[in-house]
Amino acid sequence: MTTPAFGGPGGGAPGPGRSPGCHRAAFFDVDGTLLTVTSLFRFLAYDCAVRGTPESYVDAMANLTALKAAGASRVEANRAFYTAFAGRSVADLVTGGRRWFALERALGGLFDPRVLTMLRAHSASGDLVVLLSGSFPPCLEPIARLTGADVVVCTEPEVDGGRYTGRVAEPMVGRRKAVAAAAVAAGHGIDLADCFSYGDDVSDRAVLELTGCPVVVGDDPDLTERAGRLGWPRIPARGPAERPPLTLKAGIS
């Protein structure tokens, strides 16, 4: 397993086995694209179950639903969601993230096998594999290690004294993903026209439009229409699949 580089839009150095002269990059959205779940939601459900406060998860999701109903943007909703981790130890959440990921893998079906196959093909070809996500390091670190991603650019909540404050300056969502992708490419001397990008939601459109080889994952209406009109490849949705809730019965102890 590689040790991925976490950081801002500059993306850090290439992972092990990658030379600074990588000629191409592949940018992957995570939730709903590489994964079949939304990592933040599943991790919070796990975390609340472990702490014996499952009602905290219900409250957080209700607040998120209310925000969206009131017209909050994706950026605003993402920023608000991280208040659920205010005061929490970063080290404890990193440990929890690894345990959560192990449980999700044991349940099966966490990754879309078609997208994971593409990621591994890019890695085997020597491409710089970049994860772009609105999720945060405790969720993404084990995902990046398993997949062998070289760089992770994600939402970085504010930290004070080793604890999350619950504040986020710039969530890694929407057009900010495109800005980050451009910065990673520039930092590695890569031409975006040679790059691939994978996304499942209209919020990924800016990144898809930025690269020469965009790939739509799933059935988002806007992206499906655009893929058909512009000739972009598309990996269709696999159909609904229910995952077990993360409860004590699912193996949390």
Short mmCIF file of C-alpha atoms in Angstrom, two decimals:
data_model
loop_
_atom_site.label_atom_id
_atom_site.label_comp_id
_atom_site.label_asym_id
_atom_site.label_seq_id
_atom_site.Cartn_x
_atom_site.Cartn_y
_atom_site.Cartn_z
CA MET A 1 0.00 0.00 0.00
CA THR A 2 1.25 3.48 -0.79
CA THR A 3 1.34 6.44 1.55
CA PRO A 4 -0.81 9.09 -0.15
CA ALA A 5 0.08 12.77 -0.01
CA PHE A 6 -2.59 14.85 1.70
CA GLY A 7 -2.64 18.57 1.27
CA GLY A 8 -4.11 21.60 -0.40
CA PRO A 9 -4.65 22.07 -4.13
CA GLY A 10 -0.90 21.76 -4.74
CA GLY A 11 -1.32 18.11 -3.95
CA GLY A 12 2.09 17.37 -2.43
CA ALA A 13 4.62 15.03 -3.98
CA PRO A 14 3.83 11.95 -6.04
CA GLY A 15 3.32 8.79 -4.06
CA PRO A 16 5.87 5.96 -3.96
CA GLY A 17 6.69 4.63 -7.40
CA ARG A 18 5.64 7.87 -9.14
CA SER A 19 8.26 10.09 -10.69
CA PRO A 20 7.78 13.86 -10.68
CA GLY A 21 7.52 13.53 -14.47
CA CYS A 22 4.13 11.76 -14.54
CA HIS A 23 2.67 12.60 -17.94
CA ARG A 24 -0.98 12.13 -17.00
CA ALA A 25 -3.31 12.29 -14.01
CA ALA A 26 -6.63 10.64 -13.21
CA PHE A 27 -8.94 12.57 -10.88
CA PHE A 28 -11.55 10.57 -8.96
CA ASP A 29 -14.49 11.85 -7.00
CA VAL A 30 -15.01 9.51 -4.05
CA ASP A 31 -18.57 9.41 -2.71
CA GLY A 32 -20.97 7.95 -5.25
CA THR A 33 -18.18 7.48 -7.79
CA LEU A 34 -15.41 5.33 -6.36
CA LEU A 35 -17.55 4.37 -3.37
CA THR A 36 -21.17 3.28 -3.40
CA VAL A 37 -21.84 5.29 -0.22
CA THR A 38 -21.38 8.79 1.14
CA SER A 39 -18.39 8.32 3.42
CA LEU A 40 -19.17 11.25 5.72
CA PHE A 41 -22.68 10.01 6.46
CA ARG A 42 -21.63 6.42 7.02
CA PHE A 43 -18.68 7.41 9.20
CA LEU A 44 -20.81 9.71 11.36
CA ALA A 45 -23.38 6.92 11.77
CA TYR A 46 -20.59 4.57 12.86
CA ASP A 47 -19.03 7.14 15.17
CA CYS A 48 -22.34 7.91 16.88
CA ALA A 49 -23.12 4.21 17.28
CA VAL A 50 -19.73 3.54 18.87
CA ARG A 51 -20.19 6.44 21.28
CA GLY A 52 -23.66 5.28 22.21
CA THR A 53 -25.38 8.37 20.80
CA PRO A 54 -27.20 7.21 17.66
CA GLU A 55 -29.68 10.06 18.12
CA SER A 56 -26.83 12.49 17.33
CA TYR A 57 -26.66 11.06 13.83
CA VAL A 58 -30.42 11.39 13.38
CA ASP A 59 -30.22 15.01 14.52
CA ALA A 60 -27.31 15.80 12.18
CA MET A 61 -29.10 14.34 9.18
CA ALA A 62 -32.32 16.16 10.08
CA ASN A 63 -30.41 19.44 10.27
CA LEU A 64 -28.82 18.74 6.89
CA THR A 65 -32.21 18.00 5.34
CA ALA A 66 -33.61 21.23 6.76
CA LEU A 67 -30.69 23.23 5.39
CA LYS A 68 -31.15 21.80 1.91
CA ALA A 69 -34.90 22.42 2.05
CA ALA A 70 -34.15 26.04 2.93
CA GLY A 71 -32.03 26.39 -0.19
CA ALA A 72 -28.55 26.03 1.29
CA SER A 73 -25.80 25.48 -1.27
CA ARG A 74 -23.68 22.35 -1.33
CA VAL A 75 -20.82 24.39 0.12
CA GLU A 76 -22.98 25.64 2.98
CA ALA A 77 -24.33 22.17 3.70
CA ASN A 78 -20.85 20.63 3.69
CA ARG A 79 -19.56 23.33 6.02
CA ALA A 80 -22.48 22.87 8.41
CA PHE A 81 -22.09 19.09 8.54
CA TYR A 82 -18.61 19.33 10.06
CA THR A 83 -19.97 21.02 13.18
CA ALA A 84 -20.86 17.48 14.24
CA PHE A 85 -17.14 16.88 14.87
CA ALA A 86 -16.49 20.04 16.91
CA GLY A 87 -14.23 19.36 19.88
CA ARG A 88 -13.27 15.88 18.73
CA SER A 89 -9.69 14.66 18.82
CA VAL A 90 -8.20 14.38 15.34
CA ALA A 91 -6.16 11.35 16.39
CA ASP A 92 -9.22 9.59 17.78
CA LEU A 93 -11.20 10.23 14.59
CA VAL A 94 -8.33 8.97 12.43
CA THR A 95 -8.32 5.75 14.46
CA GLY A 96 -12.09 5.59 14.20
CA GLY A 97 -11.89 6.12 10.46
CA ARG A 98 -9.69 3.08 10.05
CA ARG A 99 -12.03 0.94 12.12
CA TRP A 100 -15.06 2.25 10.22
CA PHE A 101 -13.39 1.43 6.91
CA ALA A 102 -12.53 -2.10 8.03
CA LEU A 103 -16.17 -2.66 8.97
CA GLU A 104 -17.46 -1.27 5.68
CA ARG A 105 -15.12 -3.55 3.76
CA ALA A 106 -16.29 -6.54 5.78
CA LEU A 107 -19.90 -5.71 4.87
CA GLY A 108 -18.91 -5.81 1.18
CA GLY A 109 -19.94 -3.69 -1.77
CA LEU A 110 -18.19 -0.54 -0.59
CA PHE A 111 -16.42 0.14 -3.89
CA ASP A 112 -17.89 0.29 -7.37
CA PRO A 113 -15.75 -2.49 -8.88
CA ARG A 114 -15.82 -0.90 -12.35
CA VAL A 115 -14.45 2.39 -11.10
CA LEU A 116 -11.93 0.69 -8.82
CA THR A 117 -10.72 -1.31 -11.82
CA MET A 118 -10.20 1.93 -13.76
CA LEU A 119 -8.30 3.48 -10.87
CA ARG A 120 -5.98 0.52 -10.64
CA ALA A 121 -5.45 0.54 -14.41
CA HIS A 122 -4.42 4.20 -14.22
CA SER A 123 -2.05 3.42 -11.38
CA ALA A 124 -0.53 0.49 -13.26
CA SER A 125 0.02 2.79 -16.25
CA GLY A 126 2.02 5.20 -14.14
CA ASP A 127 -0.65 7.90 -14.01
CA LEU A 128 -0.88 10.16 -11.00
CA VAL A 129 -4.03 9.03 -9.17
CA VAL A 130 -5.77 11.86 -7.33
CA LEU A 131 -8.78 11.65 -5.03
CA LEU A 132 -10.87 14.84 -4.91
CA SER A 133 -13.47 14.83 -2.17
CA GLY A 134 -15.66 16.90 0.10
CA SER A 135 -15.01 14.26 2.77
CA PHE A 136 -12.17 14.62 5.29
CA PRO A 137 -8.92 12.81 6.15
CA PRO A 138 -10.24 10.35 8.79
CA CYS A 139 -12.52 8.84 6.14
CA LEU A 140 -10.20 9.17 3.16
CA GLU A 141 -6.86 8.02 4.56
CA PRO A 142 -7.76 4.30 4.63
CA ILE A 143 -9.48 4.57 1.24
CA ALA A 144 -6.40 6.16 -0.30
CA ARG A 145 -4.08 3.57 1.22
CA LEU A 146 -6.12 0.64 -0.05
CA THR A 147 -6.51 2.01 -3.56
CA GLY A 148 -2.92 3.22 -3.86
CA ALA A 149 -3.94 6.81 -4.62
CA ASP A 150 -0.98 9.16 -4.87
CA VAL A 151 -2.62 12.41 -3.82
CA VAL A 152 -5.71 13.28 -1.79
CA VAL A 153 -7.21 16.77 -1.93
CA CYS A 154 -10.19 17.08 0.38
CA THR A 155 -12.03 19.23 2.88
CA GLU A 156 -9.65 20.12 5.71
CA PRO A 157 -11.63 21.19 8.80
CA GLU A 158 -9.93 23.65 11.12
CA VAL A 159 -7.81 22.11 13.88
CA ASP A 160 -6.84 23.75 17.18
CA GLY A 161 -4.76 21.92 19.75
CA GLY A 162 -5.25 18.57 18.03
CA ARG A 163 -9.03 18.89 17.96
CA TYR A 164 -11.47 19.85 15.25
CA THR A 165 -13.17 23.17 15.90
CA GLY A 166 -16.18 22.35 13.73
CA ARG A 167 -15.28 25.14 11.31
CA VAL A 168 -14.34 24.76 7.66
CA ALA A 169 -12.90 27.59 5.60
CA GLU A 170 -13.16 26.11 2.11
CA PRO A 171 -15.04 22.84 1.57
CA MET A 172 -13.67 20.83 -1.34
CA VAL A 173 -16.88 20.81 -3.36
CA GLY A 174 -18.14 22.19 -6.66
CA ARG A 175 -15.84 24.47 -8.61
CA ARG A 176 -13.21 24.30 -5.89
CA LYS A 177 -12.51 20.75 -7.02
CA ALA A 178 -11.70 22.06 -10.50
CA VAL A 179 -9.38 24.70 -9.05
CA ALA A 180 -7.65 21.99 -7.02
CA ALA A 181 -7.32 19.66 -10.01
CA ALA A 182 -5.78 22.43 -12.09
CA ALA A 183 -3.31 23.19 -9.29
CA VAL A 184 -2.30 19.54 -8.92
CA ALA A 185 -1.74 19.24 -12.67
CA ALA A 186 0.28 22.46 -12.78
CA GLY A 187 2.34 21.37 -9.79
CA HIS A 188 3.32 18.17 -11.57
CA GLY A 189 3.76 19.67 -15.03
CA ILE A 190 0.81 17.73 -16.42
CA ASP A 191 -1.36 18.90 -19.30
CA LEU A 192 -5.03 18.68 -18.31
CA ALA A 193 -5.92 17.82 -21.89
CA ASP A 194 -4.21 14.46 -21.30
CA CYS A 195 -5.97 13.79 -18.01
CA PHE A 196 -8.97 11.70 -16.99
CA SER A 197 -11.67 12.63 -14.49
CA TYR A 198 -14.47 10.58 -12.95
CA GLY A 199 -17.59 12.01 -11.28
CA ASP A 200 -21.18 11.12 -10.53
CA ASP A 201 -22.87 14.41 -9.62
CA VAL A 202 -23.57 17.70 -11.35
CA SER A 203 -21.27 19.28 -8.74
CA ASP A 204 -18.41 17.36 -10.44
CA ARG A 205 -19.14 18.94 -13.81
CA ALA A 206 -16.44 21.59 -13.54
CA VAL A 207 -13.76 18.94 -13.04
CA LEU A 208 -15.14 16.80 -15.84
CA GLU A 209 -15.12 19.76 -18.21
CA LEU A 210 -11.56 20.61 -17.21
CA THR A 211 -9.95 17.38 -18.38
CA GLY A 212 -9.55 15.95 -21.84
CA CYS A 213 -11.05 12.58 -20.91
CA PRO A 214 -14.07 12.97 -18.63
CA VAL A 215 -16.00 9.87 -17.52
CA VAL A 216 -19.48 10.12 -16.02
CA VAL A 217 -20.42 7.57 -13.38
CA GLY A 218 -24.10 6.91 -12.66
CA ASP A 219 -27.29 8.47 -13.94
CA ASP A 220 -27.22 12.12 -12.89
CA PRO A 221 -29.60 13.76 -15.42
CA ASP A 222 -27.39 16.75 -16.17
CA LEU A 223 -24.24 14.67 -16.61
CA THR A 224 -26.05 11.96 -18.57
CA GLU A 225 -27.37 14.55 -21.04
CA ARG A 226 -23.97 16.17 -21.34
CA ALA A 227 -22.23 12.82 -21.84
CA GLY A 228 -24.63 11.91 -24.65
CA ARG A 229 -24.27 15.28 -26.35
CA LEU A 230 -20.50 15.57 -26.04
CA GLY A 231 -19.60 11.91 -26.46
CA TRP A 232 -18.23 11.44 -22.98
CA PRO A 233 -17.93 7.84 -21.77
CA ARG A 234 -20.42 6.90 -19.07
CA ILE A 235 -20.48 4.09 -16.54
CA PRO A 236 -24.20 3.55 -15.81
CA ALA A 237 -25.58 3.20 -12.31
CA ARG A 238 -25.69 -0.40 -11.12
CA GLY A 239 -29.13 -0.07 -9.59
CA PRO A 240 -30.13 0.48 -5.95
CA ALA A 241 -28.31 -1.58 -3.38
CA GLU A 242 -29.20 -1.43 0.30
CA ARG A 243 -26.27 -1.52 2.70
CA PRO A 244 -26.78 -2.71 6.27
CA PRO A 245 -26.98 0.13 8.80
CA LEU A 246 -23.88 0.58 10.91
CA THR A 247 -25.21 -0.66 14.22
CA LEU A 248 -24.09 -3.06 16.88
CA LYS A 249 -25.66 -5.84 14.83
CA ALA A 250 -23.39 -4.92 11.92
CA GLY A 251 -20.32 -5.64 13.99
CA ILE A 252 -19.62 -2.47 15.97
CA SER A 253 -18.21 -3.25 19.37
#
